[in-house]
CSV table of N, CA, C and O and ligand atoms in Angstrom, one decimal:
chain,number,residue,atom,x,y,z
A,1,MET,N,32.9,-2.8,-39.2
A,1,MET,CA,33.7,-3.8,-39.8
A,1,MET,C,33.2,-5.2,-39.6
A,1,MET,O,32.7,-5.5,-38.5
A,2,ALA,N,33.2,-6.0,-40.6
A,2,ALA,CA,32.8,-7.4,-40.5
A,2,ALA,C,33.8,-8.2,-39.7
A,2,ALA,O,35.0,-8.1,-39.9
A,3,ASN,N,33.3,-8.9,-38.7
A,3,ASN,CA,34.2,-9.7,-37.9
A,3,ASN,C,33.8,-11.2,-38.1
A,3,ASN,O,32.6,-11.6,-38.2
A,4,PRO,N,34.8,-12.0,-38.2
A,4,PRO,CA,34.5,-13.5,-38.2
A,4,PRO,C,33.9,-13.9,-36.9
A,4,PRO,O,34.3,-13.4,-35.8
A,5,LYS,N,32.9,-14.8,-37.0
A,5,LYS,CA,32.2,-15.2,-35.8
A,5,LYS,C,33.1,-15.8,-34.8
A,5,LYS,O,33.1,-15.6,-33.6
A,6,ARG,N,33.9,-16.7,-35.3
A,6,ARG,CA,34.9,-17.4,-34.4
A,6,ARG,C,36.1,-17.8,-35.2
A,6,ARG,O,36.1,-18.1,-36.4
A,7,LYS,N,37.2,-17.8,-34.4
A,7,LYS,CA,38.5,-18.2,-35.1
A,7,LYS,C,38.6,-19.7,-35.1
A,7,LYS,O,39.1,-20.3,-36.1
A,8,TRP,N,38.2,-20.3,-34.0
A,8,TRP,CA,38.3,-21.8,-33.9
A,8,TRP,C,36.9,-22.4,-33.7
A,8,TRP,O,36.0,-21.7,-33.3
A,9,SER,N,36.8,-23.6,-34.0
A,9,SER,CA,35.5,-24.3,-33.7
A,9,SER,C,35.3,-24.5,-32.2
A,9,SER,O,36.3,-24.3,-31.5
A,10,LYS,N,34.1,-24.7,-31.8
A,10,LYS,CA,33.8,-24.9,-30.4
A,10,LYS,C,34.6,-26.0,-29.8
A,10,LYS,O,35.1,-25.9,-28.7
A,11,ALA,N,34.7,-27.1,-30.6
A,11,ALA,CA,35.5,-28.3,-30.1
A,11,ALA,C,36.9,-27.9,-29.8
A,11,ALA,O,37.5,-28.3,-28.8
A,12,ARG,N,37.5,-27.2,-30.7
A,12,ARG,CA,38.9,-26.8,-30.6
A,12,ARG,C,39.1,-25.9,-29.4
A,12,ARG,O,40.0,-26.0,-28.6
A,13,THR,N,38.1,-24.9,-29.2
A,13,THR,CA,38.2,-24.0,-28.1
A,13,THR,C,38.1,-24.8,-26.8
A,13,THR,O,39.0,-24.5,-25.9
A,14,SER,N,37.2,-25.7,-26.7
A,14,SER,CA,37.0,-26.4,-25.4
A,14,SER,C,38.3,-27.3,-25.1
A,14,SER,O,38.7,-27.4,-24.0
A,15,ARG,N,38.8,-27.9,-26.2
A,15,ARG,CA,40.0,-28.7,-26.0
A,15,ARG,C,41.1,-27.9,-25.5
A,15,ARG,O,41.9,-28.2,-24.6
A,16,HIS,N,41.3,-26.7,-26.2
A,16,HIS,CA,42.3,-25.8,-25.8
A,16,HIS,C,42.2,-25.3,-24.4
A,16,HIS,O,43.1,-25.3,-23.6
A,17,ARG,N,41.0,-25.1,-23.9
A,17,ARG,CA,40.7,-24.6,-22.6
A,17,ARG,C,41.1,-25.7,-21.6
A,17,ARG,O,41.6,-25.4,-20.5
A,18,SER,N,40.6,-26.9,-21.8
A,18,SER,CA,40.9,-28.0,-20.9
A,18,SER,C,42.4,-28.2,-20.8
A,18,SER,O,42.9,-28.5,-19.7
A,19,LEU,N,43.1,-28.1,-21.9
A,19,LEU,CA,44.5,-28.3,-21.9
A,19,LEU,C,45.2,-27.2,-21.1
A,19,LEU,O,46.1,-27.4,-20.3
A,20,TRP,N,44.7,-26.0,-21.2
A,20,TRP,CA,45.3,-24.9,-20.5
A,20,TRP,C,45.1,-25.1,-19.0
A,20,TRP,O,46.0,-24.8,-18.2
A,21,LYS,N,43.9,-25.6,-18.6
A,21,LYS,CA,43.7,-25.8,-17.2
A,21,LYS,C,44.6,-26.9,-16.6
A,21,LYS,O,45.1,-26.8,-15.5
A,22,LEU,N,44.9,-27.9,-17.5
A,22,LEU,CA,45.8,-28.9,-17.0
A,22,LEU,C,47.2,-28.4,-16.9
A,22,LEU,O,47.9,-28.7,-16.0
A,23,SER,N,47.6,-27.6,-17.9
A,23,SER,CA,49.0,-27.2,-17.9
A,23,SER,C,49.3,-26.1,-17.0
A,23,SER,O,50.5,-25.9,-16.6
A,24,VAL,N,48.4,-25.3,-16.6
A,24,VAL,CA,48.6,-24.2,-15.6
A,24,VAL,C,47.8,-24.4,-14.4
A,24,VAL,O,46.7,-23.7,-14.2
A,25,PRO,N,48.2,-25.3,-13.5
A,25,PRO,CA,47.4,-25.5,-12.3
A,25,PRO,C,47.8,-24.5,-11.2
A,25,PRO,O,47.2,-24.4,-10.2
A,26,GLY,N,48.9,-23.7,-11.5
A,26,GLY,CA,49.3,-22.7,-10.5
A,26,GLY,C,50.2,-23.3,-9.4
A,26,GLY,O,50.5,-22.6,-8.5
A,27,LEU,N,50.5,-24.6,-9.6
A,27,LEU,CA,51.4,-25.2,-8.6
A,27,LEU,C,52.8,-25.4,-9.1
A,27,LEU,O,53.0,-25.9,-10.1
A,28,VAL,N,53.7,-24.9,-8.3
A,28,VAL,CA,55.1,-25.1,-8.6
A,28,VAL,C,55.8,-25.6,-7.3
A,28,VAL,O,55.3,-25.6,-6.2
A,29,GLU,N,57.1,-26.1,-7.5
A,29,GLU,CA,57.8,-26.6,-6.4
A,29,GLU,C,58.6,-25.4,-5.8
A,29,GLU,O,59.3,-24.7,-6.5
A,30,CYS,N,58.5,-25.3,-4.5
A,30,CYS,CA,59.2,-24.2,-3.8
A,30,CYS,C,60.7,-24.5,-3.8
A,30,CYS,O,61.1,-25.6,-3.6
A,31,PRO,N,61.5,-23.5,-4.2
A,31,PRO,CA,62.9,-23.7,-4.3
A,31,PRO,C,63.5,-23.8,-2.9
A,31,PRO,O,64.7,-24.2,-2.8
A,32,GLN,N,62.8,-23.3,-1.9
A,32,GLN,CA,63.4,-23.4,-0.5
A,32,GLN,C,63.1,-24.7,0.1
A,32,GLN,O,64.0,-25.4,0.6
A,33,CYS,N,61.9,-25.2,0.2
A,33,CYS,CA,61.5,-26.4,0.9
A,33,CYS,C,61.1,-27.5,0.0
A,33,CYS,O,60.8,-28.6,0.5
A,34,HIS,N,61.0,-27.2,-1.3
A,34,HIS,CA,60.6,-28.2,-2.3
A,34,HIS,C,59.3,-28.9,-2.1
A,34,HIS,O,59.1,-30.0,-2.4
A,35,MET,N,58.4,-28.1,-1.5
A,35,MET,CA,57.0,-28.5,-1.4
A,35,MET,C,56.2,-27.8,-2.5
A,35,MET,O,56.6,-26.8,-3.0
A,36,LYS,N,55.1,-28.4,-2.8
A,36,LYS,CA,54.2,-27.8,-3.8
A,36,LYS,C,53.6,-26.5,-3.2
A,36,LYS,O,53.1,-26.5,-2.1
A,37,MET,N,53.8,-25.4,-4.0
A,37,MET,CA,53.3,-24.2,-3.5
A,37,MET,C,52.5,-23.5,-4.7
A,37,MET,O,52.7,-23.8,-5.8
A,38,LEU,N,51.7,-22.5,-4.3
A,38,LEU,CA,51.0,-21.7,-5.4
A,38,LEU,C,52.0,-20.7,-6.0
A,38,LEU,O,52.7,-20.0,-5.3
A,39,ARG,N,52.0,-20.7,-7.3
A,39,ARG,CA,52.9,-19.8,-8.0
A,39,ARG,C,52.5,-18.3,-7.7
A,39,ARG,O,51.4,-18.0,-7.6
A,40,HIS,N,53.6,-17.5,-7.6
A,40,HIS,CA,53.5,-16.1,-7.3
A,40,HIS,C,52.8,-15.8,-6.0
A,40,HIS,O,52.3,-14.7,-5.8
A,41,LYS,N,52.7,-16.9,-5.1
A,41,LYS,CA,52.2,-16.7,-3.8
A,41,LYS,C,53.3,-17.1,-2.8
A,41,LYS,O,54.1,-17.9,-3.1
A,42,VAL,N,53.3,-16.5,-1.6
A,42,VAL,CA,54.2,-16.9,-0.6
A,42,VAL,C,54.0,-18.3,-0.2
A,42,VAL,O,52.9,-18.8,-0.1
A,43,CYS,N,55.1,-19.1,-0.2
A,43,CYS,CA,55.0,-20.5,0.2
A,43,CYS,C,54.5,-20.6,1.6
A,43,CYS,O,54.9,-20.0,2.5
A,44,LYS,N,53.5,-21.5,1.7
A,44,LYS,CA,52.8,-21.7,3.0
A,44,LYS,C,53.7,-22.5,4.0
A,44,LYS,O,53.5,-22.4,5.2
A,45,THR,N,54.6,-23.3,3.4
A,45,THR,CA,55.5,-24.1,4.3
A,45,THR,C,56.6,-23.4,4.9
A,45,THR,O,56.9,-23.5,6.1
A,46,CYS,N,57.3,-22.5,4.1
A,46,CYS,CA,58.5,-21.9,4.6
A,46,CYS,C,58.4,-20.3,4.6
A,46,CYS,O,59.2,-19.7,5.1
A,47,GLY,N,57.3,-19.8,3.9
A,47,GLY,CA,57.1,-18.4,3.9
A,47,GLY,C,58.0,-17.6,2.9
A,47,GLY,O,58.2,-16.4,3.1
A,48,TYR,N,58.6,-18.3,2.0
A,48,TYR,CA,59.5,-17.7,1.1
A,48,TYR,C,58.9,-17.4,-0.3
A,48,TYR,O,58.0,-18.1,-0.7
A,49,LEU,N,59.3,-16.3,-0.9
A,49,LEU,CA,58.9,-15.9,-2.2
A,49,LEU,C,60.1,-15.3,-2.9
A,49,LEU,O,60.6,-14.3,-2.4
A,50,ASP,N,60.5,-15.8,-4.1
A,50,ASP,CA,61.6,-15.2,-4.8
A,50,ASP,C,62.9,-15.2,-4.0
A,50,ASP,O,63.7,-14.2,-4.1
A,51,GLY,N,63.1,-16.2,-3.2
A,51,GLY,CA,64.3,-16.3,-2.5
A,51,GLY,C,64.4,-15.4,-1.2
A,51,GLY,O,65.4,-15.3,-0.6
A,52,LYS,N,63.3,-14.7,-0.9
A,52,LYS,CA,63.3,-13.9,0.2
A,52,LYS,C,62.2,-14.4,1.2
A,52,LYS,O,61.1,-14.8,0.8
A,53,GLU,N,62.5,-14.2,2.5
A,53,GLU,CA,61.5,-14.7,3.5
A,53,GLU,C,60.5,-13.5,3.6
A,53,GLU,O,60.8,-12.4,4.1
A,54,ILE,N,59.3,-13.8,3.2
A,54,ILE,CA,58.2,-12.8,3.3
A,54,ILE,C,57.4,-12.9,4.6
A,54,ILE,O,57.1,-12.0,5.2
A,55,VAL,N,57.1,-14.2,4.9
A,55,VAL,CA,56.3,-14.4,6.1
A,55,VAL,C,57.1,-15.3,7.0
A,55,VAL,O,57.7,-16.3,6.6
A,56,LYS,N,57.2,-14.9,8.3
A,56,LYS,CA,57.9,-15.7,9.3
A,56,LYS,C,57.0,-16.8,9.7
A,56,LYS,O,55.9,-16.6,10.1
A,57,ILE,N,57.5,-18.0,9.4
A,57,ILE,CA,56.8,-19.2,9.8
A,57,ILE,C,57.4,-19.8,11.1
A,57,ILE,O,58.6,-20.0,11.2
A,58,ASP,N,56.6,-19.8,12.1
A,58,ASP,CA,57.1,-20.3,13.4
A,58,ASP,C,57.2,-21.9,13.4
A,58,ASP,O,56.2,-22.6,13.4
A,59,VAL,N,58.4,-22.3,13.2
A,59,VAL,CA,58.6,-23.8,13.1
A,59,VAL,C,58.6,-24.5,14.4
A,59,VAL,O,58.4,-25.7,14.5
A,60,THR,N,58.7,-23.7,15.5
A,60,THR,CA,58.7,-24.4,16.8
A,60,THR,C,57.3,-24.7,17.2
A,60,THR,O,57.1,-25.7,17.9
A,61,ALA,N,56.3,-24.0,16.8
A,61,ALA,CA,54.9,-24.2,17.1
A,61,ALA,C,54.3,-25.2,16.1
A,61,ALA,O,54.3,-24.9,15.0
A,62,SER,N,53.9,-26.3,16.6
A,62,SER,CA,53.1,-27.3,15.8
A,62,SER,C,53.0,-28.6,16.6
A,62,SER,O,53.8,-28.9,17.4
B,101,ZN,ZN1,58.7,-23.3,0.7
């Protein structure tokens, strides 16, 4: 089957990619401690993910 070489021009692809990188940095605000955390990762500050405590963070030690 004949395939089109590309759907978009190179310029459009690179523009699209750079925008995607900007818009999805993987950083969200933690609903527990409102610090910036990595999306879909356990929050490093409070150890919460999806409203559940996944990792016990020792707040007394620091
Ligand atoms: Zn947190």
